[in-house]
């Protein structure tokens, strides 16, 4: 079994143009919750979370003499990481199958990336 | 009550409200679970005060009255909202459940709030704005005007910073002893920035902004009261007081008057005495820092009955000490000015002319060009001095400084 990161990205321009209300999003929240339940019941769930808006980010750089803390994201970009799942899957195809479901549920594109290290068996 | 009296009474209440704002908001942030709730409650308390005080008279302790009233209003609001939405109950009843840890420094809600406002995870301009808003009680419009940005921009900056504090969970806490020196530095930087913007405004309209220097000194006094054992905090307050003391003589006929030419009889002797006492107090601790040394330089200046009596040797030693701590081109520039008094303008100019190669930022810094211009003038190099005055004029919008530089340039021979 390997672990995969399924990440969902937001877009500032799309956010700015967003006209839907919280109520409009309710079906999406419910679909994501159903997807999470499926991950749990199939033993694929490791961890998942939605992130606060990107302008709540803080960047820390301790590569120099002293740590430097700055307000804002590491990469200034229209796209940003909005939320993610960490899942356990037999192989990449199984991870992609979960991503297909996840993308449908959250109504967003999902990026699939395998973790570097094999988790301990 | 006549309308005129009413207006005066309202203005007096609003002045008290502003004075007490930081105390009221700070004490409510934890109780009500957030800055917005605290500010709303404080605003409601003001409405009640405007209604009651003209009738009942101003209470003996207005700050405590405002805090109690605001707390009651805030809790009422929470109860109303709980009834409306039971699901939010848990969220709204959030209390500060962090255990009370002895931090070794005075615990005060305003101190916690200062550290929240000046947190490194907030953008520097947001730290300044939040500190002035929450601790200083300035309105968003006043802060916007002070920093020459549109009110909507400033409102967004403050709203965004408050949202980040809330959503990112920036704590309302005095930092642990390990982080304290660095975090206090960030707070002092905010206070000194406010002071400097007031002392020599970047604005083309007003050369000195009393409201900002006054506010910075108020914050400096607050900080000193809360952290009396930190010598740099004492040094910062002393520095601001000793600069402020000279304010009455800094302007004449809309023109900036340089220190040697100032009417020393116009200096505020009470502020000078207070500043000197603070300088002695902090230097006695034996841990000199940037603000303490700058305060000491200003103490030497304000100690001299006339410009000719200035102990330049002492000032040179202080700048050497400062340069060892902070080898910045700005400190080097100031050290060179002292050299002119001790070893003559030629030596000082040689020192100044060695600077720009090291730091391009000086090229757009008006004091660099103004210093060069003055040294060149004293050496009789009129044409070079003229060019340097022009460069200094191009780098500053401050009207009093421009008036001074223009007069000096126009007095040069061969023009």
Coordinates of C-alpha atoms in Angstrom, one line a residue:
Chain A
X1 CA 0.0 0.0 0.0
X2 CA 1.2 3.5 -0.8
X3 CA 0.1 6.9 0.3
X4 CA -1.0 9.6 -2.1
X5 CA -1.8 13.2 -1.8
X6 CA -5.0 14.3 -3.5
X7 CA -4.9 18.1 -3.6
X8 CA -7.6 20.5 -4.7
X9 CA -6.7 24.0 -5.9
X10 CA -8.5 27.2 -5.8
X11 CA -8.2 30.2 -8.1
X12 CA -8.3 33.8 -6.9
X13 CA -9.9 35.1 -10.1
X14 CA -12.6 32.5 -9.9
X15 CA -13.1 33.2 -6.2
X16 CA -13.5 36.9 -7.0
X17 CA -16.1 36.1 -9.7
X18 CA -18.0 33.7 -7.4
X19 CA -21.6 34.5 -7.0
X20 CA -22.9 31.4 -5.3
X21 CA -23.9 31.6 -1.7
X22 CA -23.1 29.3 1.2
X23 CA -26.4 27.6 0.7
X24 CA -25.5 26.9 -2.9
X25 CA -22.4 25.1 -1.7
X26 CA -24.4 22.9 0.7
X27 CA -24.8 20.0 -1.8
X28 CA -21.0 20.0 -2.4
X29 CA -20.2 19.9 1.3
X30 CA -22.6 16.9 1.6
X31 CA -21.1 15.1 -1.3
X32 CA -17.6 15.6 0.1
X33 CA -18.8 14.2 3.4
X34 CA -20.2 11.2 1.7
X35 CA -16.9 10.7 -0.2
X36 CA -15.0 11.0 3.2
X37 CA -17.2 8.3 4.6
X38 CA -16.5 6.0 1.7
X39 CA -12.7 6.6 2.2
X40 CA -13.1 5.7 5.9
X41 CA -15.2 2.6 5.4
X42 CA -12.8 1.3 2.7
X43 CA -9.8 1.9 4.9
X44 CA -8.3 4.4 2.5
X45 CA -8.6 7.5 4.8
X46 CA -5.4 8.8 6.3
X47 CA -6.1 12.5 6.7
X48 CA -8.0 15.3 5.0
X49 CA -8.6 18.9 5.5
X50 CA -9.8 22.1 3.9
X51 CA -7.6 25.2 4.3
X52 CA -8.4 28.7 5.2
X53 CA -8.1 31.3 2.4
X54 CA -4.7 31.7 0.9
X55 CA -4.3 35.3 2.3
X56 CA -4.2 33.7 5.8
X57 CA -0.9 32.0 5.0
X58 CA 2.4 32.9 6.6
X59 CA 5.8 31.9 5.2
X60 CA 8.7 31.0 7.4
X61 CA 12.3 30.9 6.1
X62 CA 14.9 29.6 8.5
X63 CA 17.6 28.9 5.9
X64 CA 19.7 31.9 6.9
X65 CA 21.1 33.2 10.1
X66 CA 17.7 33.8 11.8
X67 CA 14.2 32.8 11.0
X68 CA 12.3 35.2 8.8
X69 CA 8.5 35.3 9.1
X70 CA 6.5 36.9 6.3
X71 CA 2.8 37.5 5.8
X72 CA 1.5 35.7 2.7
X73 CA 2.0 32.5 0.7
X74 CA 5.3 31.1 -0.5
X75 CA 4.4 31.3 -4.2
X76 CA 2.5 34.4 -5.3
X77 CA 0.1 32.9 -7.8
X78 CA -3.6 32.9 -8.8
X79 CA -3.8 29.2 -8.0
X80 CA -3.5 28.0 -4.4
X81 CA -3.9 24.8 -2.4
X82 CA -7.4 24.9 -1.0
X83 CA -7.7 21.4 0.5
X84 CA -6.4 17.9 0.3
X85 CA -6.8 14.2 1.2
X86 CA -4.0 11.9 2.1
X87 CA -5.1 8.4 1.2
X88 CA -3.8 4.9 1.3
X89 CA -4.2 3.0 -2.0
X90 CA -2.9 -0.2 -3.4
X91 CA -1.4 1.5 -6.4
X92 CA -1.6 4.6 -8.6
X93 CA -4.6 3.4 -10.5
X94 CA -6.5 2.9 -7.2
X95 CA -5.5 6.4 -6.2
X96 CA -6.7 7.8 -9.5
X97 CA -10.0 6.0 -9.0
X98 CA -10.4 7.8 -5.7
X99 CA -9.5 11.1 -7.3
X100 CA -12.2 10.6 -9.9
X101 CA -14.7 10.3 -7.1
X102 CA -13.2 13.1 -5.1
X103 CA -13.2 15.5 -8.0
X104 CA -16.9 14.8 -8.7
X105 CA -17.7 15.3 -5.0
X106 CA -15.8 18.6 -4.5
X107 CA -16.5 19.9 -8.0
X108 CA -12.8 20.7 -8.5
X109 CA -9.8 19.4 -10.3
X110 CA -7.8 17.0 -8.1
X111 CA -4.0 16.5 -8.4
X112 CA -2.7 13.1 -7.5
X113 CA 0.9 12.8 -6.1
X114 CA 2.5 9.8 -4.6
X115 CA 4.5 10.2 -1.4
X116 CA 8.2 9.7 -1.6
X117 CA 8.7 7.1 1.1
X118 CA 7.0 3.9 1.4
X119 CA 5.1 4.0 4.6
X120 CA 6.0 1.3 7.1
X121 CA 4.2 -1.9 6.5
Chain B
X1 CA -28.9 71.7 27.2
X2 CA -27.9 74.0 24.3
X3 CA -26.6 72.5 21.1
X4 CA -23.2 74.0 21.6
X5 CA -22.8 72.5 25.0
X6 CA -24.0 69.2 23.6
X7 CA -21.3 69.2 21.0
X8 CA -18.6 70.0 23.6
X9 CA -19.9 67.3 25.9
X10 CA -19.8 64.8 23.0
X11 CA -16.3 65.8 22.0
X12 CA -15.2 65.3 25.6
X13 CA -16.8 61.9 25.8
X14 CA -15.2 60.8 22.5
X15 CA -11.8 62.0 23.7
X16 CA -12.2 59.8 26.9
X17 CA -13.4 56.9 24.7
X18 CA -10.4 57.2 22.5
X19 CA -8.0 57.3 25.5
X20 CA -9.6 54.3 27.0
X21 CA -10.3 52.3 23.8
X22 CA -7.2 50.1 24.0
X23 CA -7.9 49.2 27.6
X24 CA -11.6 48.4 26.9
X25 CA -11.0 46.4 23.7
X26 CA -8.0 44.5 25.2
X27 CA -9.9 43.4 28.3
X28 CA -12.8 42.2 26.1
X29 CA -11.0 40.3 23.4
X30 CA -10.7 37.1 25.4
X31 CA -14.0 37.4 27.2
X32 CA -16.0 37.9 24.0
X33 CA -13.9 35.5 21.9
X34 CA -12.5 37.9 19.3
X35 CA -11.4 41.4 18.3
X36 CA -14.5 42.2 16.2
X37 CA -16.8 41.3 19.1
X38 CA -14.7 43.4 21.5
X39 CA -14.8 46.4 19.1
X40 CA -18.5 46.1 18.5
X41 CA -19.2 46.0 22.2
X42 CA -16.9 49.0 22.8
X43 CA -18.8 50.9 20.1
X44 CA -22.1 50.1 21.9
X45 CA -20.7 51.3 25.2
X46 CA -19.9 54.6 23.5
X47 CA -23.5 55.0 22.4
X48 CA -24.7 54.4 26.0
X49 CA -22.0 56.9 27.3
X50 CA -23.1 59.6 24.9
X51 CA -26.7 59.1 26.1
X52 CA -26.0 58.8 29.9
X53 CA -23.0 60.9 30.7
X54 CA -24.4 64.3 29.7
X55 CA -27.4 63.5 32.0
X56 CA -25.8 61.6 34.9
X57 CA -22.3 63.2 34.7
X58 CA -19.1 61.5 33.8
X59 CA -18.4 58.5 36.0
X60 CA -15.4 58.7 38.4
X61 CA -13.6 55.9 36.6
X62 CA -14.7 56.3 32.9
X63 CA -12.4 53.4 31.7
X64 CA -13.9 50.9 34.1
X65 CA -17.4 52.1 33.4
X66 CA -16.9 51.7 29.6
X67 CA -15.4 48.2 30.1
X68 CA -18.2 47.0 32.3
X69 CA -20.9 48.5 30.0
X70 CA -19.2 47.0 26.9
X71 CA -18.8 43.6 28.5
X72 CA -22.5 43.6 29.4
X73 CA -23.4 44.6 25.8
X74 CA -21.1 42.0 24.4
X75 CA -22.5 39.2 26.6
X76 CA -26.1 40.3 25.8
X77 CA -25.3 40.0 22.1
X78 CA -23.8 36.6 22.5
X79 CA -26.9 35.4 24.4
X80 CA -29.2 36.9 21.7
X81 CA -27.2 35.1 19.0
X82 CA -27.2 31.9 21.0
X83 CA -31.0 31.9 21.1
X84 CA -31.1 32.6 17.4
X85 CA -28.7 29.8 16.5
X86 CA -28.0 27.2 19.1
X87 CA -25.5 25.5 16.9
X88 CA -23.1 28.5 17.3
X89 CA -23.3 28.3 21.0
X90 CA -20.1 26.4 21.4
X91 CA -18.2 28.6 19.1
X92 CA -19.4 31.8 20.8
X93 CA -18.8 30.6 24.3
X94 CA -15.1 30.0 23.4
X95 CA -13.1 31.1 26.4
X96 CA -9.4 31.4 26.7
X97 CA -8.6 28.1 28.3
X98 CA -4.8 28.4 28.0
X99 CA -3.5 27.8 31.5
X100 CA -2.2 30.9 33.2
X101 CA 1.6 30.6 32.7
X102 CA 3.9 32.9 34.7
X103 CA 5.8 34.7 32.0
X104 CA 8.0 36.6 34.3
X105 CA 6.7 39.9 32.9
X106 CA 3.7 41.9 33.9
X107 CA 0.5 40.4 32.6
X108 CA -1.8 43.0 31.1
X109 CA -4.4 42.6 28.4
X110 CA -3.1 45.6 26.5
X111 CA 0.3 44.0 26.4
X112 CA -1.1 40.8 25.0
X113 CA -3.0 42.9 22.4
X114 CA 0.2 44.8 21.4
X115 CA 1.9 41.6 20.7
X116 CA -1.0 40.3 18.7
X117 CA -1.1 43.5 16.6
X118 CA 2.6 43.4 16.0
X119 CA 2.8 39.7 15.2
X120 CA 5.5 38.9 12.6
X121 CA 2.9 36.9 10.6
X122 CA 1.2 40.1 9.8
X123 CA 2.4 42.5 7.1
X124 CA 4.4 45.4 8.6
X125 CA 1.9 48.0 7.4
X126 CA -0.9 46.0 8.9
X127 CA 0.9 45.9 12.3
X128 CA 1.1 49.7 12.3
X129 CA -2.5 50.2 11.3
X130 CA -3.8 47.6 13.8
X131 CA -1.8 49.1 16.7
X132 CA -3.0 52.6 16.0
X133 CA -6.6 51.3 15.6
X134 CA -6.8 48.9 18.6
X135 CA -4.3 50.4 21.1
X136 CA -4.4 54.0 20.0
X137 CA -8.1 54.2 19.4
X138 CA -7.7 56.1 16.2
X139 CA -10.4 55.8 13.6
X140 CA -9.8 54.0 10.3
X141 CA -10.3 57.4 8.6
X142 CA -7.6 59.0 10.8
X143 CA -5.1 56.2 10.2
X144 CA -5.8 56.3 6.4
X145 CA -5.1 60.1 6.5
X146 CA -1.9 59.6 8.5
X147 CA -0.5 57.2 6.0
X148 CA -1.9 59.0 2.9
X149 CA -3.9 56.0 1.6
X150 CA -7.6 56.0 0.7
X151 CA -9.9 55.1 3.6
X152 CA -11.2 52.0 1.8
X153 CA -7.7 50.7 1.4
X154 CA -6.9 51.2 5.0
X155 CA -10.3 49.6 6.0
X156 CA -9.4 46.5 3.9
X157 CA -5.9 46.3 5.4
X158 CA -7.3 46.3 8.9
X159 CA -10.2 43.9 8.1
X160 CA -7.8 41.5 6.4
X161 CA -5.4 41.6 9.3
X162 CA -8.1 41.0 11.9
X163 CA -9.4 38.1 9.7
X164 CA -6.0 36.6 9.6
X165 CA -5.6 36.9 13.4
X166 CA -8.9 35.1 13.8
X167 CA -8.6 32.4 11.1
X168 CA -4.9 31.6 11.5
X169 CA -5.3 31.6 15.3
X170 CA -2.6 34.2 16.0
X171 CA -2.6 34.0 19.8
X172 CA -3.5 36.8 22.2
X173 CA -0.6 36.2 24.5
X174 CA 2.6 37.7 25.8
X175 CA 5.4 35.7 24.1
X176 CA 7.6 33.3 26.0
X177 CA 10.8 34.6 27.5
X178 CA 12.9 33.2 24.6
X179 CA 10.9 35.0 21.9
X180 CA 10.3 38.2 24.0
X181 CA 13.3 40.3 22.9
X182 CA 12.6 39.8 19.2
X183 CA 8.9 40.3 19.5
X184 CA 9.4 43.4 21.6
X185 CA 11.7 44.7 18.8
X186 CA 8.9 44.3 16.4
X187 CA 6.6 46.3 18.7
X188 CA 9.2 49.0 19.2
X189 CA 9.7 49.2 15.4
X190 CA 6.0 49.9 14.9
X191 CA 6.0 52.6 17.6
X192 CA 9.2 54.3 16.2
X193 CA 7.8 54.2 12.7
X194 CA 4.7 56.0 13.8
X195 CA 6.9 58.5 15.6
X196 CA 9.1 59.1 12.6
X197 CA 6.2 59.6 10.3
X198 CA 5.0 62.3 12.7
X199 CA 8.4 63.9 13.3
X200 CA 9.4 64.3 9.7
X201 CA 6.4 63.6 7.6
X202 CA 6.7 62.2 4.1
X203 CA 3.7 64.3 3.3
X204 CA 3.9 67.3 1.0
X205 CA 1.2 69.1 3.1
X206 CA 2.3 69.0 6.8
X207 CA 6.0 69.0 7.9
X208 CA 5.3 67.8 11.4
X209 CA 2.3 65.7 12.5
X210 CA 1.8 66.2 16.2
X211 CA -1.0 63.7 16.4
X212 CA 1.4 60.9 15.3
X213 CA 4.3 61.9 17.5
X214 CA 1.9 62.3 20.4
X215 CA 0.4 58.9 19.7
X216 CA 3.8 57.2 19.4
X217 CA 4.8 58.7 22.7
X218 CA 1.6 57.5 24.3
X219 CA 2.3 54.0 23.0
X220 CA 5.9 54.3 24.2
X221 CA 4.8 55.3 27.7
X222 CA 2.3 52.4 27.7
X223 CA 5.0 49.9 26.7
X224 CA 7.4 51.3 29.2
X225 CA 4.8 51.0 31.9
X226 CA 4.1 47.4 30.9
X227 CA 7.7 46.3 30.4
X228 CA 9.7 48.6 32.7
X229 CA 12.7 46.2 33.1
X230 CA 13.6 46.2 29.4
X231 CA 16.2 48.9 28.8
X232 CA 15.6 49.2 25.1
X233 CA 11.9 50.0 25.8
X234 CA 13.0 52.7 28.2
X235 CA 15.5 53.9 25.6
X236 CA 12.9 54.2 23.0
X237 CA 10.7 56.4 25.2
X238 CA 13.6 58.6 26.2
X239 CA 14.6 59.0 22.5
X240 CA 11.1 60.1 21.5
X241 CA 10.8 62.5 24.4
X242 CA 14.2 64.1 23.7
X243 CA 13.3 64.6 20.0
X244 CA 9.8 65.8 20.9
X245 CA 11.3 68.3 23.4
X246 CA 13.0 70.2 20.5
X247 CA 9.9 70.4 18.4
X248 CA 9.0 74.0 19.4
X249 CA 12.3 75.1 17.8
X250 CA 12.4 72.9 14.8
X251 CA 10.3 75.1 12.6
X252 CA 10.6 78.8 11.9
X253 CA 8.6 80.5 9.3
X254 CA 7.6 77.1 7.7
X255 CA 11.3 76.2 7.4
X256 CA 13.2 73.4 9.1
X257 CA 15.8 74.7 11.5
X258 CA 18.9 72.5 11.9
X259 CA 19.9 71.5 15.4
X260 CA 22.9 73.9 15.7
X261 CA 20.8 76.9 14.8
X262 CA 17.8 76.1 16.9
X263 CA 16.6 78.4 19.7
X264 CA 17.4 76.3 22.7
X265 CA 15.3 78.5 24.9
X266 CA 12.3 77.1 23.1
X267 CA 13.0 73.5 24.0
X268 CA 10.5 71.8 26.4
X269 CA 12.6 71.6 29.6
X270 CA 10.2 69.2 31.3
X271 CA 10.5 66.7 28.5
X272 CA 14.3 67.1 28.4
X273 CA 14.5 66.4 32.1
X274 CA 12.2 63.3 31.8
X275 CA 14.2 62.1 28.9
X276 CA 17.6 62.5 30.6
X277 CA 16.3 60.6 33.7
X278 CA 15.2 57.7 31.5
X279 CA 18.5 57.7 29.6
X280 CA 20.4 57.4 33.0
X281 CA 17.9 54.7 34.1
X282 CA 18.4 52.5 31.1
X283 CA 22.1 52.9 30.6
X284 CA 22.6 52.0 34.3
X285 CA 21.4 48.5 33.4
X286 CA 24.4 48.0 31.3
X287 CA 22.8 46.4 28.2
X288 CA 23.0 49.2 25.6
X289 CA 21.0 48.8 22.4
X290 CA 20.1 50.9 19.4
X291 CA 17.3 53.0 21.0
X292 CA 19.3 53.6 24.2
X293 CA 22.4 54.8 22.3
X294 CA 20.3 57.1 20.1
X295 CA 18.6 58.4 23.2
X296 CA 22.0 59.0 24.7
X297 CA 23.1 61.0 21.6
X298 CA 20.1 63.1 22.0
X299 CA 20.7 63.5 25.7
X300 CA 24.2 64.9 24.9
X301 CA 22.7 67.4 22.4
X302 CA 20.0 68.5 24.8
X303 CA 22.5 68.8 27.7
X304 CA 24.6 71.5 25.8
X305 CA 23.5 75.1 26.7
X306 CA 24.7 76.2 23.2
X307 CA 25.6 74.3 20.1
X308 CA 29.3 75.2 20.6
X309 CA 29.2 73.5 24.0
X310 CA 28.2 70.1 22.4
X311 CA 30.4 67.3 23.6
X312 CA 31.2 65.9 20.1
X313 CA 33.7 63.4 21.5
X314 CA 31.0 61.8 23.6
X315 CA 28.7 61.7 20.6
X316 CA 31.4 60.1 18.4
X317 CA 31.9 57.4 21.0
X318 CA 28.2 56.7 21.2
X319 CA 28.0 56.4 17.4
X320 CA 31.0 54.0 17.4
X321 CA 29.1 51.9 19.8
X322 CA 26.0 52.1 17.7
X323 CA 27.9 51.2 14.6
X324 CA 29.3 48.1 16.3
X325 CA 25.7 47.0 17.0
X326 CA 24.2 48.1 13.8
X327 CA 26.7 48.7 10.9
X328 CA 24.1 50.3 8.6
X329 CA 24.9 53.0 6.1
X330 CA 22.5 55.3 8.0
X331 CA 24.6 55.0 11.2
X332 CA 27.8 55.5 9.2
X333 CA 26.3 58.7 7.7
X334 CA 25.4 60.1 11.1
X335 CA 28.9 59.1 12.4
X336 CA 30.4 61.1 9.5
X337 CA 28.4 64.2 10.5
X338 CA 30.1 64.0 13.9
X339 CA 33.5 63.6 12.3
X340 CA 32.9 67.0 10.6
X341 CA 32.7 68.6 14.0
X342 CA 35.8 66.8 15.4
X343 CA 38.1 66.5 12.4
X344 CA 36.6 69.0 9.9
X345 CA 34.4 68.8 6.9
X346 CA 37.1 67.4 4.6
X347 CA 37.5 64.2 6.6
X348 CA 33.8 63.9 7.0
X349 CA 33.2 64.2 3.2
X350 CA 35.8 61.6 2.5
X351 CA 33.9 59.3 4.9
X352 CA 30.5 60.1 3.3
X353 CA 31.8 59.6 -0.2
X354 CA 32.9 56.1 0.7
X355 CA 29.3 55.2 1.5
X356 CA 27.2 55.0 -1.6
X357 CA 29.4 52.3 -3.2
X358 CA 28.3 50.1 -0.3
X359 CA 24.6 51.0 -0.3
X360 CA 22.6 52.0 -3.4
X361 CA 19.6 52.8 -1.1
X362 CA 21.3 55.9 0.1
X363 CA 21.2 57.4 -3.4
X364 CA 17.5 58.1 -2.9
X365 CA 17.8 59.1 0.7
X366 CA 17.5 62.9 1.2
X367 CA 19.6 63.1 4.3
X368 CA 22.6 61.6 2.5
X369 CA 22.5 64.4 -0.2
X370 CA 21.7 67.1 2.4
X371 CA 24.7 66.0 4.5
X372 CA 27.0 66.0 1.5
X373 CA 25.6 69.4 0.4
X374 CA 26.3 70.9 3.8
X375 CA 29.9 69.5 3.9
X376 CA 30.6 70.7 0.3
X377 CA 29.2 74.2 1.2
X378 CA 31.5 74.4 4.2
X379 CA 34.5 73.5 2.0
X380 CA 33.6 76.3 -0.4
X381 CA 32.8 73.8 -3.3
X382 CA 29.7 75.8 -4.3
X383 CA 29.0 74.1 -7.7
X384 CA 29.2 70.6 -6.1
X385 CA 27.2 71.7 -3.1
X386 CA 24.5 73.1 -5.5
X387 CA 24.2 69.7 -7.2
X388 CA 23.9 67.9 -3.9
X389 CA 21.2 70.3 -2.7
X390 CA 19.3 69.6 -5.9
X391 CA 19.6 65.9 -5.3
X392 CA 18.4 66.3 -1.7
X393 CA 15.4 68.4 -2.9
X394 CA 14.5 65.7 -5.4
X395 CA 14.4 63.1 -2.6
X396 CA 12.0 64.8 -0.2
X397 CA 8.4 66.1 -0.3
X398 CA 8.5 67.6 3.2
X399 CA 7.7 71.3 2.8
X400 CA 9.8 72.6 5.8
X401 CA 12.8 70.6 4.7
X402 CA 12.4 71.8 1.1
X403 CA 12.2 75.4 2.3
X404 CA 15.5 75.0 4.3
X405 CA 17.3 73.2 1.5
X406 CA 16.2 75.7 -1.1
X407 CA 17.3 78.7 1.0
X408 CA 20.7 77.1 1.6
X409 CA 21.2 76.3 -2.1
X410 CA 20.2 79.8 -3.2
X411 CA 22.7 81.3 -0.7
X412 CA 25.6 79.7 -2.6
X413 CA 27.7 82.1 -4.5
X414 CA 28.1 81.9 -8.3
X415 CA 24.5 80.8 -8.8

